[in-house]
MMTF fields as JSON, N, C-alpha, C and O atoms, coordinates in Angstrom:
{
  "mmtfVersion": "1.0.0",
  "mmtfProducer": "UNKNOWN",
  "numBonds": 275,
  "numAtoms": 276,
  "numGroups": 69,
  "numChains": 1,
  "numModels": 1,
  "chainsPerModel": [1],
  "groupsPerChain": [69],
  "chainIdList": ["A"],
  "bondAtomList": [4, 2, 8, 6, 12, 10, 16, 14, 20, 18, 24, 22, 28, 26, 32, 30, 36, 34, 40, 38, 44, 42, 48, 46, 52, 50, 56, 54, 60, 58, 64, 62, 68, 66, 72, 70, 76, 74, 80, 78, 84, 82, 88, 86, 92, 90, 96, 94, 100, 98, 104, 102, 108, 106, 112, 110, 116, 114, 120, 118, 124, 122, 128, 126, 132, 130, 136, 134, 140, 138, 144, 142, 148, 146, 152, 150, 156, 154, 160, 158, 164, 162, 168, 166, 172, 170, 176, 174, 180, 178, 184, 182, 188, 186, 192, 190, 196, 194, 200, 198, 204, 202, 208, 206, 212, 210, 216, 214, 220, 218, 224, 222, 228, 226, 232, 230, 236, 234, 240, 238, 244, 242, 248, 246, 252, 250, 256, 254, 260, 258, 264, 262, 268, 266, 272, 270],
  "bondOrderList": [1, 1, 1, 1, 1, 1, 1, 1, 1, 1, 1, 1, 1, 1, 1, 1, 1, 1, 1, 1, 1, 1, 1, 1, 1, 1, 1, 1, 1, 1, 1, 1, 1, 1, 1, 1, 1, 1, 1, 1, 1, 1, 1, 1, 1, 1, 1, 1, 1, 1, 1, 1, 1, 1, 1, 1, 1, 1, 1, 1, 1, 1, 1, 1, 1, 1, 1, 1],
  "groupList": [{"groupName": "MET", "atomNameList": ["N", "CA", "C", "O"], "elementList": ["N", "C", "C", "O"], "formalChargeList": [0, 0, 0, 0], "bondAtomList": [1, 0, 2, 1, 3, 2], "bondOrderList": [1, 1, 2], "singleLetterCode": "M", "chemCompType": "L-PEPTIDE LINKING"}, {"groupName": "GLU", "atomNameList": ["N", "CA", "C", "O"], "elementList": ["N", "C", "C", "O"], "formalChargeList": [0, 0, 0, 0], "bondAtomList": [1, 0, 2, 1, 3, 2], "bondOrderList": [1, 1, 2], "singleLetterCode": "E", "chemCompType": "L-PEPTIDE LINKING"}, {"groupName": "LEU", "atomNameList": ["N", "CA", "C", "O"], "elementList": ["N", "C", "C", "O"], "formalChargeList": [0, 0, 0, 0], "bondAtomList": [1, 0, 2, 1, 3, 2], "bondOrderList": [1, 1, 2], "singleLetterCode": "L", "chemCompType": "L-PEPTIDE LINKING"}, {"groupName": "PRO", "atomNameList": ["N", "CA", "C", "O"], "elementList": ["N", "C", "C", "O"], "formalChargeList": [0, 0, 0, 0], "bondAtomList": [1, 0, 2, 1, 3, 2], "bondOrderList": [1, 1, 2], "singleLetterCode": "P", "chemCompType": "L-PEPTIDE LINKING"}, {"groupName": "VAL", "atomNameList": ["N", "CA", "C", "O"], "elementList": ["N", "C", "C", "O"], "formalChargeList": [0, 0, 0, 0], "bondAtomList": [1, 0, 2, 1, 3, 2], "bondOrderList": [1, 1, 2], "singleLetterCode": "V", "chemCompType": "L-PEPTIDE LINKING"}, {"groupName": "GLY", "atomNameList": ["N", "CA", "C", "O"], "elementList": ["N", "C", "C", "O"], "formalChargeList": [0, 0, 0, 0], "bondAtomList": [1, 0, 2, 1, 3, 2], "bondOrderList": [1, 1, 2], "singleLetterCode": "G", "chemCompType": "PEPTIDE LINKING"}, {"groupName": "TRP", "atomNameList": ["N", "CA", "C", "O"], "elementList": ["N", "C", "C", "O"], "formalChargeList": [0, 0, 0, 0], "bondAtomList": [1, 0, 2, 1, 3, 2], "bondOrderList": [1, 1, 2], "singleLetterCode": "W", "chemCompType": "L-PEPTIDE LINKING"}, {"groupName": "ALA", "atomNameList": ["N", "CA", "C", "O"], "elementList": ["N", "C", "C", "O"], "formalChargeList": [0, 0, 0, 0], "bondAtomList": [1, 0, 2, 1, 3, 2], "bondOrderList": [1, 1, 2], "singleLetterCode": "A", "chemCompType": "L-PEPTIDE LINKING"}, {"groupName": "ASP", "atomNameList": ["N", "CA", "C", "O"], "elementList": ["N", "C", "C", "O"], "formalChargeList": [0, 0, 0, 0], "bondAtomList": [1, 0, 2, 1, 3, 2], "bondOrderList": [1, 1, 2], "singleLetterCode": "D", "chemCompType": "L-PEPTIDE LINKING"}, {"groupName": "THR", "atomNameList": ["N", "CA", "C", "O"], "elementList": ["N", "C", "C", "O"], "formalChargeList": [0, 0, 0, 0], "bondAtomList": [1, 0, 2, 1, 3, 2], "bondOrderList": [1, 1, 2], "singleLetterCode": "T", "chemCompType": "L-PEPTIDE LINKING"}, {"groupName": "LYS", "atomNameList": ["N", "CA", "C", "O"], "elementList": ["N", "C", "C", "O"], "formalChargeList": [0, 0, 0, 0], "bondAtomList": [1, 0, 2, 1, 3, 2], "bondOrderList": [1, 1, 2], "singleLetterCode": "K", "chemCompType": "L-PEPTIDE LINKING"}, {"groupName": "GLN", "atomNameList": ["N", "CA", "C", "O"], "elementList": ["N", "C", "C", "O"], "formalChargeList": [0, 0, 0, 0], "bondAtomList": [1, 0, 2, 1, 3, 2], "bondOrderList": [1, 1, 2], "singleLetterCode": "Q", "chemCompType": "L-PEPTIDE LINKING"}, {"groupName": "SER", "atomNameList": ["N", "CA", "C", "O"], "elementList": ["N", "C", "C", "O"], "formalChargeList": [0, 0, 0, 0], "bondAtomList": [1, 0, 2, 1, 3, 2], "bondOrderList": [1, 1, 2], "singleLetterCode": "S", "chemCompType": "L-PEPTIDE LINKING"}, {"groupName": "ARG", "atomNameList": ["N", "CA", "C", "O"], "elementList": ["N", "C", "C", "O"], "formalChargeList": [0, 0, 0, 0], "bondAtomList": [1, 0, 2, 1, 3, 2], "bondOrderList": [1, 1, 2], "singleLetterCode": "R", "chemCompType": "L-PEPTIDE LINKING"}, {"groupName": "ASN", "atomNameList": ["N", "CA", "C", "O"], "elementList": ["N", "C", "C", "O"], "formalChargeList": [0, 0, 0, 0], "bondAtomList": [1, 0, 2, 1, 3, 2], "bondOrderList": [1, 1, 2], "singleLetterCode": "N", "chemCompType": "L-PEPTIDE LINKING"}, {"groupName": "PHE", "atomNameList": ["N", "CA", "C", "O"], "elementList": ["N", "C", "C", "O"], "formalChargeList": [0, 0, 0, 0], "bondAtomList": [1, 0, 2, 1, 3, 2], "bondOrderList": [1, 1, 2], "singleLetterCode": "F", "chemCompType": "L-PEPTIDE LINKING"}, {"groupName": "ILE", "atomNameList": ["N", "CA", "C", "O"], "elementList": ["N", "C", "C", "O"], "formalChargeList": [0, 0, 0, 0], "bondAtomList": [1, 0, 2, 1, 3, 2], "bondOrderList": [1, 1, 2], "singleLetterCode": "I", "chemCompType": "L-PEPTIDE LINKING"}, {"groupName": "HIS", "atomNameList": ["N", "CA", "C", "O"], "elementList": ["N", "C", "C", "O"], "formalChargeList": [0, 0, 0, 0], "bondAtomList": [1, 0, 2, 1, 3, 2], "bondOrderList": [1, 1, 2], "singleLetterCode": "H", "chemCompType": "L-PEPTIDE LINKING"}],
  "groupTypeList": [0, 1, 2, 2, 3, 3, 4, 5, 6, 7, 8, 4, 7, 9, 10, 11, 8, 2, 1, 12, 2, 13, 14, 7, 2, 13, 7, 8, 2, 15, 7, 1, 16, 5, 12, 4, 13, 9, 1, 15, 17, 4, 4, 0, 13, 9, 0, 2, 15, 12, 0, 16, 5, 7, 0, 15, 9, 2, 7, 5, 2, 9, 2, 7, 4, 4, 9, 4, 7],
  "groupIdList": [1, 2, 3, 4, 5, 6, 7, 8, 9, 10, 11, 12, 13, 14, 15, 16, 17, 18, 19, 20, 21, 22, 23, 24, 25, 26, 27, 28, 29, 30, 31, 32, 33, 34, 35, 36, 37, 38, 39, 40, 41, 42, 43, 44, 45, 46, 47, 48, 49, 50, 51, 52, 53, 54, 55, 56, 57, 58, 59, 60, 61, 62, 63, 64, 65, 66, 67, 68, 69],
  "secStructList": [7, 6, 6, 1, 7, 1, 7, 7, 4, 4, 4, 1, 7, 7, 2, 2, 2, 2, 2, 2, 2, 2, 2, 2, 2, 2, 2, 2, 2, 2, 2, 2, 2, 2, 2, 2, 2, 2, 2, 2, 2, 2, 2, 2, 2, 2, 2, 2, 2, 2, 2, 2, 2, 2, 2, 2, 2, 2, 2, 2, 2, 2, 2, 2, 2, 2, 2, 2, 7],
  "xCoordList": [-25.482, -25.52, -24.734, -24.236, -24.619, -23.887, -22.387, -21.665, -21.905, -20.487, -20.124, -18.945, -21.131, -20.867, -20.401, -20.835, -19.522, -19.108, -20.288, -21.246, -20.219, -21.354, -21.433, -20.954, -22.037, -22.261, -23.731, -24.474, -24.134, -25.533, -25.831, -24.923, -27.115, -27.524, -27.134, -27.096, -26.846, -26.449, -25.058, -24.716, -24.256, -22.905, -22.843, -21.778, -23.947, -23.977, -24.345, -25.309, -23.578, -23.838, -25.033, -25.187, -25.86, -27.012, -26.683, -25.649, -27.584, -27.391, -27.41, -26.683, -28.227, -28.279, -26.963, -26.489, -26.37, -25.063, -24.014, -23.231, -23.998, -23.023, -23.262, -22.308, -24.516, -24.839, -24.41, -23.855, -24.66, -24.245, -22.72, -22.175, -22.03, -20.569, -20.054, -19.102, -20.689, -20.311, -20.476, -19.59, -21.584, -21.828, -20.823, -20.351, -20.501, -19.53, -18.144, -17.428, -17.769, -16.465, -16.392, -15.359, -17.481, -17.507, -17.373, -16.654, -18.056, -17.964, -16.536, -16.014, -15.905, -14.515, -13.584, -12.678, -13.808, -12.963, -13.089, -12.08, -14.305, -14.496, -13.882, -13.347, -13.953, -13.336, -11.823, -11.192, -11.238, -9.793, -9.366, -8.351, -10.129, -9.801, -9.872, -9.036, -10.839, -10.952, -9.752, -9.248, -9.29, -8.126, -6.864, -6.002, -6.738, -5.571, -5.592, -4.551, -6.754, -6.855, -6.478, -5.783, -6.934, -6.599, -5.1, -4.499, -4.498, -3.054, -2.296, -1.289, -2.773, -2.141, -2.169, -1.171, -3.307, -3.417, -2.451, -1.837, -2.318, -1.408, 0.03, 0.783, 0.41, 1.775, 2.044, 3.12, 1.095, 1.29, 1.42, 2.226, 0.654, 0.754, 2.135, 2.754, 2.615, 3.946, 5.02, 5.938, 4.911, 5.891, 5.853, 6.9, 4.679, 4.548, 5.233, 6.0, 4.959, 5.584, 7.087, 7.844, 7.529, 8.97, 9.633, 10.706, 9.015, 9.581, 9.605, 10.57, 8.564, 8.534, 9.646, 10.33, 9.823, 10.894, 12.266, 13.142, 12.454, 13.734, 13.982, 15.113, 12.952, 13.117, 13.504, 14.39, 12.856, 13.21, 14.624, 15.354, 15.003, 16.362, 17.385, 18.361, 17.174, 18.098, 18.119, 19.174, 16.979, 16.931, 17.697, 18.422, 17.54, 18.268, 19.778, 20.563, 20.172, 21.607, 22.179, 23.288, 21.421, 21.885, 22.014, 22.997, 21.068, 21.124, 22.314, 22.98, 22.575, 23.702, 25.024, 25.923, 25.149, 26.383, 26.583, 27.696, 25.513, 25.612, 25.948, 26.737, 25.371, 25.616, 27.057, 27.685, 27.584, 28.946, 29.962, 31.006, 29.699, 30.699, 30.779, 31.57],
  "yCoordList": [-44.829, -44.247, -45.095, -44.579, -46.391, -47.225, -46.951, -47.392, -46.23, -45.895, -44.692, -44.437, -43.952, -42.799, -43.261, -44.305, -42.486, -42.865, -42.75, -42.027, -43.45, -43.439, -42.127, -42.044, -41.108, -39.823, -39.481, -40.119, -38.468, -38.06, -37.24, -36.802, -37.04, -36.279, -34.814, -34.107, -34.349, -32.954, -32.698, -31.554, -33.76, -33.609, -33.701, -33.491, -34.005, -34.131, -32.771, -32.141, -32.319, -31.025, -31.128, -32.104, -30.109, -30.052, -29.125, -28.457, -29.102, -28.195, -26.742, -25.91, -26.438, -25.071, -24.707, -23.58, -25.653, -25.401, -25.104, -24.165, -25.895, -25.697, -24.382, -23.697, -24.025, -22.766, -21.562, -20.6, -21.61, -20.489, -20.394, -19.292, -21.528, -21.525, -20.952, -20.172, -21.342, -20.82, -19.313, -18.613, -18.803, -17.362, -16.617, -15.542, -17.176, -16.544, -16.528, -15.531, -17.627, -17.684, -16.724, -16.094, -16.614, -15.671, -14.24, -13.446, -13.899, -12.544, -12.251, -11.168, -13.205, -13.026, -12.894, -12.062, -13.707, -13.671, -12.337, -11.76, -11.842, -10.563, -9.419, -8.475, -9.493, -8.457, -8.481, -7.429, -9.673, -9.795, -9.325, -8.644, -9.684, -9.243, -7.729, -7.112, -7.128, -5.67, -5.01, -4.002, -5.571, -4.979, -5.178, -4.299, -6.313, -6.543, -5.578, -5.041, -5.357, -4.411, -3.007, -2.294, -2.606, -1.278, -1.149, -0.15, -2.151, -2.123, -2.116, -1.421, -2.876, -2.918, -1.544, -1.114, -0.853, 0.474, 1.457, 2.28, 1.372, 2.27, 2.002, 2.938, 0.732, 0.382, 0.785, 1.299, 0.561, 0.925, 2.436, 2.897, 3.201, 4.663, 5.113, 5.976, 4.537, 4.874, 4.517, 5.302, 3.342, 2.927, 3.841, 4.185, 4.227, 5.107, 6.442, 6.906, 7.066, 8.353, 8.211, 9.107, 7.102, 6.87, 6.736, 7.297, 6.008, 5.833, 7.144, 7.423, 7.942, 9.236, 10.134, 10.815, 10.136, 10.912, 10.447, 11.265, 9.131, 8.591, 8.952, 9.256, 8.921, 9.267, 10.738, 11.059, 11.627, 13.04, 13.291, 14.119, 12.571, 12.71, 12.283, 12.994, 11.141, 10.678, 11.599, 11.819, 12.127, 13.064, 14.341, 14.875, 14.826, 16.032, 15.792, 16.632, 14.624, 14.308, 14.166, 14.622, 13.54, 13.395, 14.757, 15.017, 15.613, 16.961, 17.741, 18.476, 17.577, 18.256, 17.772, 18.574, 16.469, 15.904, 16.362, 16.707, 16.364, 16.789, 18.266, 18.673, 19.073, 20.513, 20.828, 21.699, 20.144, 20.383, 19.891, 20.521, 18.803, 18.215, 18.916, 18.533],
  "zCoordList": [-9.062, -7.735, -6.747, -5.747, -7.018, -6.06, -6.092, -5.197, -7.107, -7.183, -6.319, -6.075, -5.856, -5.008, -3.628, -3.14, -3.004, -1.647, -0.686, -0.957, 0.413, 1.356, 2.139, 3.27, 1.533, 2.198, 2.069, 1.323, 2.806, 2.747, 1.506, 0.799, 1.251, 0.073, 0.187, -0.82, 1.389, 1.572, 0.976, 0.676, 0.802, 0.272, -1.252, -1.833, -1.902, -3.36, -3.959, -3.524, -4.958, -5.586, -6.531, -7.265, -6.491, -7.394, -8.559, -8.574, -9.528, -10.667, -10.209, -10.751, -9.228, -8.698, -8.021, -8.156, -7.293, -6.672, -7.729, -7.588, -8.774, -9.846, -10.574, -10.943, -10.785, -11.459, -10.616, -11.148, -9.321, -8.459, -8.385, -8.345, -8.365, -8.384, -9.695, -9.71, -10.794, -12.11, -12.16, -12.65, -11.666, -11.671, -10.796, -11.166, -9.656, -8.765, -9.407, -9.32, -10.047, -10.705, -11.89, -12.12, -12.634, -13.766, -13.28, -13.886, -12.193, -11.648, -11.192, -11.453, -10.517, -10.085, -11.286, -11.288, -12.292, -13.482, -14.208, -14.613, -14.378, -15.051, -14.25, -14.832, -12.928, -12.094, -12.256, -12.36, -12.278, -12.456, -13.845, -13.988, -14.851, -16.213, -16.299, -16.958, -15.654, -15.65, -14.992, -15.487, -13.881, -13.22, -14.046, -14.069, -14.722, -15.583, -16.764, -17.143, -17.342, -18.463, -18.029, -18.753, -16.848, -16.335, -16.128, -16.524, -15.513, -15.286, -16.616, -16.753, -17.58, -18.897, -19.56, -20.139, -19.478, -20.079, -19.417, -20.097, -18.099, -17.39, -17.826, -18.096, -17.895, -18.28, -19.725, -20.032, -20.602, -22.004, -22.171, -22.98, -21.434, -21.516, -21.04, -21.662, -19.945, -19.439, -20.457, -20.695, -21.055, -22.057, -23.278, -23.826, -23.7, -24.863, -24.626, -25.469, -23.479, -23.19, -23.0, -23.375, -22.426, -22.278, -23.635, -23.859, -24.533, -25.879, -26.658, -27.37, -26.53, -27.204, -26.653, -27.418, -25.353, -24.746, -25.207, -25.491, -25.282, -25.739, -27.201, -27.578, -28.015, -29.434, -29.59, -30.382, -28.85, -28.931, -28.414, -28.958, -27.363, -26.836, -27.88, -28.116, -28.5, -29.525, -30.744, -31.338, -31.111, -32.232, -31.891, -32.731, -30.671, -30.247, -30.21, -30.651, -29.672, -29.633, -31.046, -31.324, -31.919, -33.318, -33.965, -34.659, -33.759, -34.325, -33.763, -34.492, -32.468, -31.856, -32.421, -32.675, -32.62, -33.156, -34.605, -35.001, -35.384, -36.787, -36.863, -37.716, -35.995, -36.013, -35.609, -36.212, -34.611, -34.131, -35.134, -35.302, -35.796, -36.714, -38.006, -38.868]
}
């Protein structure tokens, strides 16, 4: 205890303080992870439909080139 700086006992964190901070940080972290997952799903859906559209476009162009030639 003599290694602590000369402050009052009100400035020392208790186990309850650390537990409440831990719970608050976990809640914030889970909220952020949820928003990242939602954004990831939206981006992946957009990429999937874009890739499907590109594949059909390339297939149509290939078919057109083969038919004309």
